[in-house]
Amino acid sequence: MAAQTILFDFTLDKDKTADEEARLQVAKILRNELEQLFPQLELAYSMESPENGYFAVLHENKDTVITCRIFQHGLLTLNVEYFLPDGKEPSISFDTMRTMELILRQKFDSDRSKYLPPIKRGGYIDIYMTSSDERIIEYDIDKVVFEARSPFQKIQIMHSKSLGNMLLLDELQNIAESDLIYTETLMCRGVENYEGKEICILGGGDGALLYELLKENPKHVVMLEIDELVMQTCNKYLNVICGDVLEKRKSDQYEIIVGDCVEYLKKFIAEGRKFDYVFGDLTDIPITDAPEGETWDFIRTIFEHSFKVLKPDGKYLTHGNGSTCKVQLRLFEEQLNLLRPKVKFTTTKAFVPSFMEEWLFYQVTFA
Amino acid sequence: MAAQTILFDFTLDKDKTADEEARLQVAKILRNELEQLFPQLELAYSMESPENGYFAVLHENKDTVITCRIFQHGLLTLNVEYFLPDGKEPSISFDTMRTMELILRQKFDSDRSKYLPPIKRGGYIDIYMTSSDERIIEYDIDKVVFEARSPFQKIQIMHSKSLGNMLLLDELQNIAESDLIYTETLMCRGVENYEGKEICILGGGDGALLYELLKENPKHVVMLEIDELVMQTCNKYLNVICGDVLEKRKSDQYEIIVGDCVEYLKKFIAEGRKFDYVFGDLTDIPITDAPEGETWDFIRTIFEHSFKVLKPDGKYLTHGNGSTCKVQLRLFEEQLNLLRPKVKFTTTKAFVPSFMEEWLFYQVTFA
């Protein structure tokens, strides 16, 4: 079950939209053309104002409803909306819409027009996600593979035709089968040498980081993940990226502890246990304008405790955020700069397929 | 100059939308909530039908216009549209909209709702592009760097905050600074050995393939590109991916010929000139349901001529299309299977950042 909303817009010569008379002329042209496509079209309502231009509602049997605005600044927007039952083909094809755009563009003598692919609304599967900088991205998701709520978060596995299975936590893209580059950039594969090293992963419940690290022959990896259900889910649906590391929770080379990583970090600090590498593979940097609130407190807590379990030449590696989120990344870096003893950092970045954007990663060492 | 269209939808219990009375009740709740955000809200028009539910137009001073549909199948759509002058902040913030979504969801007792980031319409820069399977993708384009029309096509360089400069030909994504993976997958870097080999590139005007091939020490590369302006443009704005290979048109190791590649292929055939590799770096596979029309004829012509200049153990390497375009890829493969002498092929794929999708590439040899 879904409604389809199809959006067109046309840039018009300002003369054509400057006053009521001119706008009515444009509206007339529009209606004539629409009638070719919708023979039973009726004008239901229109309104006009010198400051806000023309607005009209047209419809065919109250089924397909078309709204049109002619802004006095030389812009016409056209919204077509109708209900599309499951499994039924759209009543108006992509090609028809494209043709209508081109004809209207010509009739309006417009030098710029736009026709967006139909927006599907109300479907069971949410195919529209948002980038870190609030851009709209339509995914080729064709199946909800798994959905559950753990005590910590909403966990979903969606299947994308091109990205494979995707893990979503609280409806945010987390990692997908397509995203080896994410893990490789986080761990600086080919740059860092993990052989014989002691490593601690904070979070990392999808198992991908652990799986890739174990290929590099470390001495030991301990992973602290709070959400048992995330691990069970990834073990079942994301083997492409996590192999079998989530199946067995302990080996000579690694141990997965289900619990609050802060508690375990405190324990490690008390024991004087130290690591060559600590990975912050927890929540993303929040999108806020100030470094306040629960998540920022959590980030600061993680920082403080992590550096207390790092060897003097150890490294703290973590993901940042979308590389266009300058404000949030700066806030994150300011928190790093507040740490004592002082730290310094470098960054790397990679385009992550399932995020559909470039992501920034941090490598932090003692200054 | 742009209009903003903000789309919400809510899945409702079917009882709440089953008849006129129930729908009017929902409309009343909606109006009450909208009045919190838009104090001067007026109901301008409404209509009802048993088959197509409720539709209403609300507005504030004819400026912000809100249309609402309540479909009897248990779906409510809400479209908010207003004009946003250049440089002005949206009158309704992202957070406000999100809050409104959550409040309405609660008031409607809805278990599913969606709020899409505002759609910007009529802007000078077109930030919405379409994937090969007609999905909508919003890019972080902030500047039109260059725009011109050659005798062959419209050429644009757009700047994306995260992808760098992007080349668009006839408004389609072609290659960007972020897309080394595209060229590496096309040429099967690390798998094919180009050292001492003779190579012919058909098209390739962006220079990226030539630039990367020259790093592998081939004997000689000849590139046949028809559009002089594409090369000048890429030489100026895409040095990250093409280096300086488009600056000088000839060296001991390569030659760029500006002209129709079919004519030159015919000439090579007449001369008996043969290559170890021929690259088809021309137009994409057209998105059509049948292998007919000018572009498919062109593809077949290219195939036929290319295999006549290939050594018996030579390879024809080319890009296909988005990996989800099964129909078009099958048509393409059918054309390959029609060739005599017979050929066989393998495929590789890569997620290309500026395409925001996975692309398929072909490696064709004599069977």
XYZ file of C-alpha atoms in Angstrom:
734
model
C 0.000 0.000 0.000
C 1.415 3.359 -0.988
C 0.658 6.755 -2.400
C 2.788 8.186 -5.154
C 3.721 11.840 -5.184
C 5.320 13.159 -8.328
C 6.975 16.548 -8.222
C 7.739 18.794 -11.182
C 9.005 22.331 -11.253
C 9.606 24.849 -14.006
C 11.562 28.069 -13.986
C 9.624 30.697 -15.909
C 10.377 34.098 -17.245
C 9.403 36.556 -14.491
C 7.095 38.413 -16.887
C 5.019 35.264 -17.062
C 4.422 35.221 -13.299
C 4.551 38.925 -12.382
C 0.817 39.615 -12.011
C -2.455 37.789 -11.678
C -3.306 38.045 -15.357
C 0.031 36.592 -16.440
C -0.238 33.758 -13.924
C -3.752 32.889 -15.050
C -2.410 32.650 -18.581
C 0.236 30.158 -17.447
C -2.381 28.223 -15.457
C -4.501 27.979 -18.590
C -1.644 26.545 -20.613
C -0.941 24.075 -17.837
C -4.544 22.950 -17.647
C -4.759 22.452 -21.410
C -1.723 20.211 -21.359
C -2.791 18.269 -18.288
C -6.101 17.542 -19.967
C -4.253 15.597 -22.649
C -3.062 13.210 -19.961
C -6.082 13.406 -17.640
C -9.201 13.701 -19.839
C -11.607 14.070 -16.911
C -9.612 16.778 -15.180
C -11.594 19.278 -13.108
C -10.522 22.500 -11.461
C -11.660 22.175 -7.843
C -10.216 25.268 -6.275
C -7.889 28.176 -6.895
C -6.590 31.146 -4.939
C -4.506 34.163 -5.752
C -2.550 36.801 -3.884
C -0.164 39.523 -5.059
C 2.456 38.391 -2.526
C 2.133 34.640 -2.885
C 0.989 34.070 -6.411
C -1.441 31.490 -7.709
C -2.465 28.152 -6.257
C -4.877 25.623 -7.723
C -6.210 22.142 -7.078
C -7.147 19.988 -10.053
C -8.275 16.399 -9.915
C -9.640 13.506 -11.887
C -12.545 11.850 -10.052
C -10.941 12.969 -6.755
C -8.459 10.160 -7.392
C -5.420 11.777 -8.977
C -5.076 15.152 -7.268
C -2.840 17.776 -8.836
C -1.800 20.922 -7.034
C -0.005 23.738 -8.763
C 1.623 26.903 -7.480
C 2.828 29.760 -9.622
C 5.152 31.875 -7.527
C 5.549 35.466 -8.706
C 9.348 34.989 -8.656
C 9.211 32.910 -11.835
C 8.698 29.408 -10.504
C 5.910 26.923 -11.090
C 5.583 23.797 -8.954
C 3.336 20.913 -9.854
C 2.527 18.048 -7.473
C 0.654 14.977 -8.669
C -0.581 12.501 -6.066
C -2.575 9.307 -6.304
C -3.006 6.018 -4.501
C -1.216 2.986 -5.858
C -2.438 -0.368 -4.520
C 0.184 -3.044 -3.870
C 1.427 -4.833 -6.923
C -0.288 -2.455 -9.334
C 1.761 -0.644 -11.943
C 1.757 3.172 -11.687
C -1.108 4.593 -13.754
C 1.283 7.137 -15.236
C 4.564 5.782 -16.571
C 8.000 7.307 -16.095
C 8.190 7.967 -19.835
C 4.786 9.686 -19.892
C 5.833 11.953 -17.049
C 9.120 12.753 -18.738
C 7.262 13.589 -21.948
C 4.853 15.810 -20.041
C 7.786 17.635 -18.468
C 9.326 18.287 -21.879
C 6.070 19.439 -23.452
C 5.253 21.769 -20.555
C 8.775 23.123 -20.601
C 8.321 24.006 -24.233
C 4.828 25.484 -23.760
C 6.040 27.607 -20.849
C 9.134 28.577 -22.822
C 10.993 27.549 -19.674
C 14.775 27.221 -19.687
C 14.919 24.961 -16.620
C 12.654 22.215 -15.423
C 12.877 19.266 -13.092
C 10.997 16.049 -12.715
C 11.750 13.893 -9.703
C 11.171 10.145 -9.700
C 7.861 9.364 -7.952
C 8.090 9.458 -4.192
C 6.576 6.334 -2.653
C 4.738 7.041 0.593
C 3.322 4.801 3.254
C 5.008 1.602 2.117
C 5.846 -1.032 4.691
C 9.535 -0.860 3.822
C 11.102 2.539 4.349
C 13.357 3.045 1.340
C 14.236 6.681 2.045
C 17.103 7.341 4.378
C 18.974 10.466 5.220
C 22.685 11.249 4.993
C 24.459 12.802 7.974
C 23.890 16.230 6.396
C 20.179 15.582 5.857
C 20.150 14.733 2.202
C 17.489 12.384 0.927
C 18.669 9.056 -0.477
C 16.397 6.412 -1.953
C 17.716 2.892 -1.386
C 17.013 -0.213 -3.445
C 15.728 -2.098 -0.414
C 13.432 -4.939 -1.383
C 13.003 -6.864 1.867
C 12.869 -6.521 5.631
C 14.905 -9.559 6.622
C 14.710 -9.143 10.394
C 13.257 -6.691 12.870
C 13.345 -6.702 16.662
C 13.747 -4.424 19.622
C 16.494 -5.181 22.137
C 16.649 -3.527 25.575
C 19.024 -1.013 23.951
C 17.798 -0.294 20.460
C 15.680 -1.182 17.439
C 17.551 -3.704 15.304
C 16.743 -4.238 11.640
C 18.305 -6.156 8.791
C 17.174 -4.817 5.438
C 18.118 -6.331 2.118
C 19.364 -3.955 -0.578
C 19.580 -5.256 -4.138
C 23.025 -3.765 -4.604
C 24.428 -3.442 -1.048
C 23.322 -6.805 0.303
C 22.085 -7.144 3.869
C 22.220 -3.902 5.853
C 22.207 -3.493 9.630
C 20.113 -0.591 10.901
C 20.153 0.466 14.546
C 17.338 2.781 15.589
C 16.635 3.258 11.877
C 20.124 4.532 11.091
C 22.435 2.862 8.585
C 25.127 1.020 10.540
C 27.002 -1.341 8.249
C 26.218 -3.503 5.224
C 27.724 -6.403 3.328
C 29.106 -3.845 0.870
C 31.130 -1.987 3.509
C 34.487 -3.732 3.927
C 36.023 -0.328 3.167
C 34.453 0.995 6.389
C 36.248 -1.551 8.559
C 39.484 -1.278 6.602
C 39.547 2.496 6.956
C 38.650 2.345 10.648
C 41.560 -0.044 11.297
C 43.940 1.652 8.809
C 44.625 -1.655 7.094
C 48.037 -1.730 5.475
C 49.264 1.129 7.661
C 48.915 -0.241 11.181
C 50.646 -3.484 12.137
C 48.492 -5.589 14.456
C 50.716 -8.635 14.622
C 51.292 -9.690 18.221
C 49.363 -6.677 19.536
C 46.825 -6.437 22.360
C 43.586 -4.846 21.268
C 40.365 -3.720 22.905
C 37.186 -3.059 20.886
C 34.501 -0.926 22.507
C 31.225 -1.906 20.891
C 31.728 -3.497 17.496
C 28.672 -5.732 17.843
C 28.411 -6.330 14.088
C 31.627 -8.348 14.369
C 33.226 -6.934 11.214
C 36.125 -5.210 12.970
C 36.929 -8.254 15.097
C 36.777 -10.489 12.019
C 39.174 -8.299 10.040
C 41.554 -7.755 12.971
C 41.905 -11.493 13.588
C 43.191 -11.865 10.011
C 46.186 -9.735 11.007
C 47.345 -12.116 13.707
C 47.102 -10.008 16.882
C 48.150 -11.428 20.257
C 44.676 -10.953 21.730
C 41.476 -8.977 21.124
C 38.871 -8.287 23.779
C 35.543 -6.934 22.543
C 33.070 -5.236 24.879
C 29.578 -5.192 23.394
C 26.448 -4.462 25.378
C 23.802 -5.762 22.979
C 23.581 -9.541 22.769
C 20.769 -9.360 20.207
C 22.844 -7.269 17.788
C 25.502 -9.978 17.818
C 23.008 -12.792 17.349
C 21.426 -10.879 14.470
C 24.727 -10.153 12.717
C 25.913 -13.703 13.261
C 22.821 -14.855 11.424
C 22.501 -12.280 8.643
C 25.886 -10.613 8.154
C 28.354 -13.477 7.841
C 29.792 -11.848 4.743
C 31.364 -9.194 6.956
C 31.753 -10.946 10.331
C 32.511 -14.534 9.354
C 32.023 -16.820 12.322
C 33.611 -14.664 15.038
C 30.268 -14.010 16.738
C 29.403 -17.703 16.817
C 32.055 -18.655 19.337
C 32.528 -16.015 22.013
C 36.029 -16.970 23.107
C 39.185 -18.444 21.616
C 42.919 -18.239 22.321
C 42.972 -15.101 20.243
C 39.840 -13.248 21.325
C 37.118 -12.842 23.869
C 33.731 -11.188 23.485
C 32.298 -9.831 26.706
C 28.627 -8.886 26.760
C 28.355 -5.877 29.019
C 28.771 -2.163 29.552
C 32.179 -1.215 28.172
C 32.617 1.618 30.684
C 32.356 -0.833 33.577
C 34.937 -3.103 31.978
C 37.256 -0.203 31.170
C 37.110 0.762 34.863
C 37.983 -2.819 35.743
C 40.921 -2.820 33.299
C 42.139 0.500 34.745
C 41.986 -0.941 38.272
C 43.923 -4.016 37.132
C 46.483 -1.916 35.278
C 45.667 -3.753 32.044
C 46.959 -1.921 28.964
C 46.385 -2.201 25.217
C 48.277 -1.342 22.050
C 45.029 -0.372 20.337
C 41.627 0.671 21.589
C 38.815 0.930 19.030
C 35.853 3.190 19.643
C 33.232 1.366 17.565
C 30.257 2.688 19.495
C 27.619 5.276 18.658
C 28.185 7.932 16.001
C 28.926 11.531 16.859
C 25.540 13.117 17.546
C 24.277 15.750 15.146
C 23.897 18.652 17.547
C 25.118 22.230 17.543
C 26.650 22.041 21.027
C 28.586 19.222 22.736
C 25.867 18.678 25.309
C 23.517 15.902 26.272
C 23.775 12.240 27.116
C 25.639 11.110 24.012
C 28.343 13.766 24.298
C 28.783 12.883 27.984
C 29.151 9.270 26.913
C 31.746 10.194 24.272
C 33.787 12.115 26.858
C 33.551 9.242 29.340
C 34.733 6.797 26.686
C 37.668 9.049 25.773
C 38.796 9.481 29.360
C 38.648 5.808 30.211
C 40.103 4.613 26.926
C 43.282 6.626 27.205
C 43.841 5.209 30.696
C 44.075 1.688 29.277
C 46.334 2.663 26.358
C 50.062 1.975 26.400
C 52.173 5.157 26.015
C 52.659 4.441 22.306
C 49.152 3.013 21.900
C 46.503 4.243 19.497
C 42.826 5.005 19.856
C 41.047 4.469 16.542
C 37.457 5.499 15.956
C 34.894 6.576 13.369
C 33.750 10.180 13.204
C 30.858 11.263 11.040
C 29.974 12.269 7.487
C 32.825 14.410 6.202
C 30.443 17.259 5.360
C 29.316 17.595 9.014
C 31.955 20.204 9.775
C 30.322 21.540 12.955
C 29.911 18.146 14.630
C 33.399 17.034 13.645
C 34.847 20.231 15.111
C 32.958 19.622 18.386
C 34.322 16.088 18.473
C 37.858 17.371 17.944
C 37.376 19.979 20.678
C 36.534 17.183 23.118
C 39.735 15.402 22.098
C 41.708 18.592 22.672
C 40.346 18.851 26.222
C 41.904 15.531 27.237
C 44.814 15.406 29.688
C 47.424 14.117 29.149
C 47.214 15.808 25.781
C 46.493 13.847 22.651
C 46.993 14.504 18.965
C 45.142 13.017 16.034
C 45.162 12.329 12.329
C 42.160 11.554 10.128
C 41.406 9.303 7.185
C 38.267 9.105 5.093
C 36.429 6.716 2.844
C 33.234 6.672 0.849
C 31.069 4.057 2.569
C 28.625 2.446 0.103
C 25.692 1.854 2.450
C 26.017 5.349 3.951
C 26.088 6.802 0.423
C 28.573 9.345 1.701
C 32.158 9.914 2.711
C 32.945 9.148 6.333
C 35.751 10.504 8.499
C 37.847 8.343 10.859
C 40.200 9.385 13.672
C 43.548 8.023 14.809
C 44.438 9.414 18.232
C 47.759 9.085 20.105
C 49.315 10.747 23.141
C 50.899 14.065 22.122
C 15.395 31.096 -5.420
C 13.593 27.949 -4.440
C 10.412 26.503 -3.066
C 10.529 23.949 -0.297
C 8.197 20.983 -0.277
C 8.074 18.938 2.890
C 6.406 15.555 2.785
C 5.044 13.598 5.726
C 3.021 10.455 5.808
C 1.343 8.452 8.541
C -0.029 4.943 8.540
C -3.313 4.901 10.433
C -5.560 2.240 11.749
C -8.072 1.485 8.971
C -10.981 2.198 11.306
C -9.757 5.779 11.484
C -10.027 6.263 7.722
C -12.880 3.895 6.796
C -15.691 6.421 6.360
C -16.238 10.141 6.002
C -17.003 10.680 9.658
C -13.844 8.923 10.792
C -11.725 10.851 8.292
C -13.181 14.175 9.385
C -12.225 13.272 12.921
C -8.610 12.691 11.849
C -8.658 15.933 9.832
C -9.784 17.797 12.932
C -6.927 16.398 15.004
C -4.505 17.326 12.253
C -5.802 20.873 12.019
C -5.586 21.376 15.778
C -1.962 20.317 15.784
C -1.021 22.320 12.704
C -2.483 25.429 14.348
C 0.161 25.140 17.060
C 2.813 25.623 14.404
C 0.849 27.888 12.055
C -1.321 30.180 14.212
C -3.023 31.862 11.235
C -3.946 28.621 9.531
C -7.097 28.662 7.404
C -8.989 25.839 5.770
C -9.377 26.928 2.153
C -10.934 23.888 0.572
C -11.848 20.298 1.208
C -13.396 17.436 -0.732
C -14.565 13.945 0.093
C -15.428 10.791 -1.774
C -16.159 7.247 -0.600
C -13.633 5.835 -3.098
C -10.864 8.371 -2.721
C -11.117 9.659 0.801
C -10.569 13.159 2.085
C -8.516 15.983 0.644
C -7.999 19.453 2.091
C -6.046 22.629 1.442
C -4.937 24.686 4.415
C -2.762 27.770 4.297
C -1.318 30.606 6.265
C -1.746 33.913 4.394
C -1.623 31.947 1.141
C 2.114 31.688 1.796
C 2.655 28.301 3.409
C 0.206 25.972 1.685
C -0.541 22.616 3.269
C -2.383 19.855 1.461
C -3.556 16.744 3.192
C -5.053 13.512 1.926
C -6.628 10.840 4.053
C -6.883 7.688 1.983
C -9.489 5.200 3.129
C -6.804 2.469 3.126
C -5.266 3.850 6.316
C -2.776 6.381 5.009
C -2.507 10.119 5.570
C -0.200 12.261 3.445
C 0.706 15.813 4.333
C 2.520 18.164 1.964
C 3.806 21.536 3.159
C 5.054 24.007 0.565
C 6.383 27.537 0.791
C 8.750 29.857 -0.996
C 12.233 30.291 0.403
C 14.166 33.287 -0.940
C 17.892 32.847 -1.530
C 20.053 32.963 1.550
C 17.075 32.871 3.918
C 16.846 30.153 6.527
C 13.812 27.856 6.272
C 10.914 29.286 8.291
C 10.344 25.843 9.776
C 13.406 24.060 11.143
C 14.275 20.409 10.696
C 13.819 19.885 14.443
C 10.388 21.534 14.458
C 9.262 19.318 11.619
C 10.592 16.227 13.317
C 8.771 17.198 16.508
C 5.561 17.763 14.566
C 5.910 14.317 13.022
C 6.289 12.715 16.444
C 3.375 14.610 17.970
C 1.070 13.822 15.062
C 2.134 10.201 15.147
C 1.103 10.057 18.765
C -2.185 11.934 18.240
C -3.099 9.648 15.339
C -2.001 6.616 17.336
C -0.018 5.734 14.222
C 2.550 2.956 14.286
C 4.443 4.174 11.221
C 5.273 7.647 10.024
C 7.778 9.246 7.706
C 9.197 12.701 7.320
C 11.396 13.387 4.326
C 14.021 16.124 4.346
C 12.646 19.219 2.570
C 12.758 18.958 -1.196
C 14.325 22.050 -2.730
C 12.698 23.055 -5.994
C 13.634 25.544 -8.664
C 17.192 26.147 -7.500
C 19.817 27.046 -10.064
C 21.908 24.037 -9.126
C 20.187 20.712 -9.654
C 21.105 18.645 -6.616
C 18.761 15.733 -7.323
C 20.014 13.047 -9.631
C 18.681 9.651 -10.463
C 20.323 6.250 -10.207
C 20.214 3.868 -13.167
C 17.129 2.238 -11.627
C 15.366 5.574 -11.124
C 15.983 6.135 -7.468
C 16.209 9.698 -6.210
C 19.544 10.781 -4.766
C 20.255 14.204 -3.299
C 23.845 15.309 -3.828
C 25.848 17.775 -1.754
C 26.595 19.914 -4.796
C 27.431 23.481 -3.850
C 28.734 24.990 -7.076
C 28.408 24.834 -10.835
C 32.073 25.079 -11.790
C 31.667 24.958 -15.561
C 28.876 24.592 -18.063
C 28.981 24.519 -21.862
C 27.461 22.787 -24.830
C 29.759 21.067 -27.306
C 28.594 19.911 -30.747
C 28.022 16.518 -29.116
C 26.660 17.063 -25.630
C 26.044 19.294 -22.642
C 29.154 19.372 -20.471
C 29.042 20.353 -16.801
C 31.493 20.307 -13.944
C 29.690 20.397 -10.600
C 31.442 20.588 -7.265
C 30.286 18.184 -4.570
C 31.421 18.819 -0.998
C 32.341 15.185 -0.509
C 32.965 13.840 -4.037
C 34.971 16.773 -5.400
C 34.525 17.940 -8.974
C 32.061 15.835 -10.966
C 31.777 15.582 -14.745
C 28.214 15.456 -16.061
C 27.441 14.758 -19.714
C 23.889 15.574 -20.798
C 23.056 15.860 -17.097
C 24.158 12.316 -16.281
C 26.866 11.509 -13.736
C 29.994 10.506 -15.656
C 32.988 10.481 -13.327
C 34.186 12.434 -10.292
C 37.379 13.023 -8.360
C 36.172 10.384 -5.909
C 35.963 7.643 -8.534
C 39.400 6.041 -8.908
C 37.631 2.752 -8.152
C 35.668 3.166 -11.378
C 38.793 3.296 -13.526
C 40.542 0.569 -11.530
C 37.593 -1.776 -11.907
C 37.203 -0.992 -15.609
C 40.873 -1.841 -16.208
C 40.961 -4.746 -13.704
C 43.995 -3.270 -11.967
C 46.114 -5.919 -10.301
C 44.626 -8.637 -12.497
C 45.531 -7.525 -16.013
C 49.160 -6.916 -16.943
C 49.542 -3.938 -19.263
C 53.321 -3.832 -19.382
C 54.543 -3.671 -22.994
C 50.990 -3.991 -24.329
C 49.286 -2.134 -27.173
C 46.044 -0.546 -26.141
C 43.191 1.301 -27.815
C 40.704 3.428 -25.831
C 37.396 4.243 -27.508
C 36.158 7.444 -25.915
C 37.682 8.019 -22.509
C 37.591 11.810 -22.859
C 37.864 12.394 -19.120
C 41.440 11.083 -19.339
C 41.243 8.968 -16.176
C 41.677 5.617 -17.912
C 44.598 6.834 -20.017
C 46.251 8.324 -16.924
C 45.961 5.116 -14.923
C 47.015 2.870 -17.836
C 50.189 4.886 -18.420
C 51.230 4.111 -14.824
C 51.387 0.430 -15.811
C 54.007 0.966 -18.497
C 52.202 -0.156 -21.664
C 54.001 -0.108 -25.022
C 51.534 2.340 -26.543
C 48.020 3.659 -25.999
C 45.900 5.282 -28.676
C 42.793 7.091 -27.482
C 39.958 7.997 -29.870
C 37.766 10.734 -28.414
C 35.299 12.759 -30.433
C 34.689 15.655 -28.056
C 37.546 18.143 -27.840
C 35.654 20.269 -25.296
C 35.244 17.363 -22.870
C 39.000 16.907 -22.854
C 39.701 20.612 -22.392
C 37.194 20.705 -19.540
C 38.607 17.665 -17.752
C 42.153 18.885 -18.272
C 41.163 22.047 -16.460
C 38.902 20.730 -13.692
C 39.631 17.038 -13.187
C 43.422 16.834 -12.831
C 42.970 14.712 -9.723
C 41.856 11.838 -11.931
C 43.505 12.591 -15.287
C 46.798 14.198 -14.286
C 48.340 15.968 -17.251
C 47.633 13.372 -19.949
C 45.099 15.600 -21.695
C 47.483 18.554 -21.774
C 49.886 17.034 -24.268
C 48.118 15.015 -26.928
C 51.037 12.851 -27.978
C 54.117 11.260 -26.454
C 56.235 8.166 -27.130
C 53.765 6.214 -25.066
C 50.404 7.560 -26.183
C 48.436 9.456 -28.752
C 45.048 11.120 -28.416
C 43.150 11.405 -31.672
C 40.159 13.734 -31.777
C 37.645 12.111 -34.042
C 34.954 9.506 -34.584
C 36.266 6.239 -33.170
C 34.321 4.141 -35.713
C 36.123 5.844 -38.578
C 39.488 5.201 -36.944
C 38.595 1.589 -36.133
C 37.787 1.104 -39.829
C 41.155 2.598 -40.693
C 42.935 0.277 -38.220
C 41.069 -2.708 -39.669
C 42.137 -1.724 -43.199
C 45.757 -1.367 -42.014
C 45.631 -4.662 -40.139
C 46.557 -2.893 -36.895
C 45.875 -5.036 -33.797
C 45.705 -4.393 -30.063
C 46.138 -6.409 -26.880
C 43.361 -4.434 -25.215
C 40.474 -2.378 -26.523
C 38.521 -0.316 -23.999
C 34.920 0.669 -24.652
C 34.747 3.860 -22.589
C 31.898 5.411 -24.562
C 28.235 5.921 -23.764
C 26.447 3.838 -21.126
C 24.044 1.051 -21.990
C 20.740 2.769 -22.739
C 17.862 2.191 -20.338
C 15.338 0.717 -22.775
C 13.249 -2.439 -22.774
C 14.374 -3.566 -26.227
C 17.813 -3.393 -27.882
C 16.608 -0.921 -30.481
C 17.387 2.634 -31.433
C 20.451 4.666 -32.270
C 22.456 3.878 -29.139
C 22.000 0.115 -29.414
C 23.005 0.307 -33.090
C 26.084 2.219 -32.000
C 26.924 -0.372 -29.339
C 26.691 -3.187 -31.912
C 28.834 -1.240 -34.390
C 31.457 -0.672 -31.708
C 31.475 -4.367 -30.762
C 31.849 -5.529 -34.365
C 34.680 -3.181 -35.188
C 36.473 -3.585 -31.871
C 36.835 -7.336 -32.128
C 38.320 -6.919 -35.609
C 41.257 -4.959 -34.179
C 41.833 -7.328 -31.239
C 44.657 -9.859 -31.252
C 43.417 -13.476 -30.852
C 44.228 -13.405 -27.129
C 43.216 -9.769 -26.754
C 40.599 -8.400 -24.381
C 37.757 -5.965 -24.791
C 37.041 -4.212 -21.485
C 34.028 -2.000 -20.946
C 31.569 -0.635 -18.400
C 28.017 -1.919 -18.269
C 25.376 -0.282 -16.143
C 24.021 -0.181 -12.613
C 24.051 -3.726 -11.287
C 20.320 -3.574 -10.487
C 19.406 -2.929 -14.161
C 18.972 -6.617 -14.910
C 16.941 -6.146 -18.110
C 19.392 -3.751 -19.746
C 22.397 -5.832 -18.744
C 20.766 -8.920 -20.217
C 20.119 -7.076 -23.487
C 23.756 -5.998 -23.534
C 24.899 -9.575 -22.997
C 22.570 -10.785 -25.744
C 24.304 -8.420 -28.170
C 27.662 -9.872 -27.111
C 26.350 -13.384 -27.703
C 25.343 -12.455 -31.261
C 28.942 -11.668 -32.237
C 30.836 -13.914 -34.689
C 33.460 -15.181 -34.101
C 31.952 -16.056 -30.744
C 33.038 -14.266 -27.593
C 32.765 -15.068 -23.908
C 32.790 -12.676 -20.982
C 33.309 -12.244 -17.274
C 32.053 -9.383 -15.104
C 33.330 -7.400 -12.154
C 31.545 -4.797 -10.088
C 32.293 -1.863 -7.863
C 30.357 0.709 -5.895
C 31.121 4.002 -7.631
C 30.880 6.923 -5.193
C 29.592 9.599 -7.563
C 27.041 7.209 -9.067
C 25.878 6.268 -5.556
C 25.412 2.741 -6.816
C 27.152 -0.433 -7.776
C 28.279 -0.627 -11.400
C 28.946 -3.683 -13.537
C 31.957 -4.023 -15.855
C 32.619 -6.533 -18.656
C 35.749 -8.363 -19.746
C 35.227 -9.935 -23.163
C 37.535 -12.353 -24.996
C 37.206 -14.614 -28.026
C 35.555 -17.876 -27.036
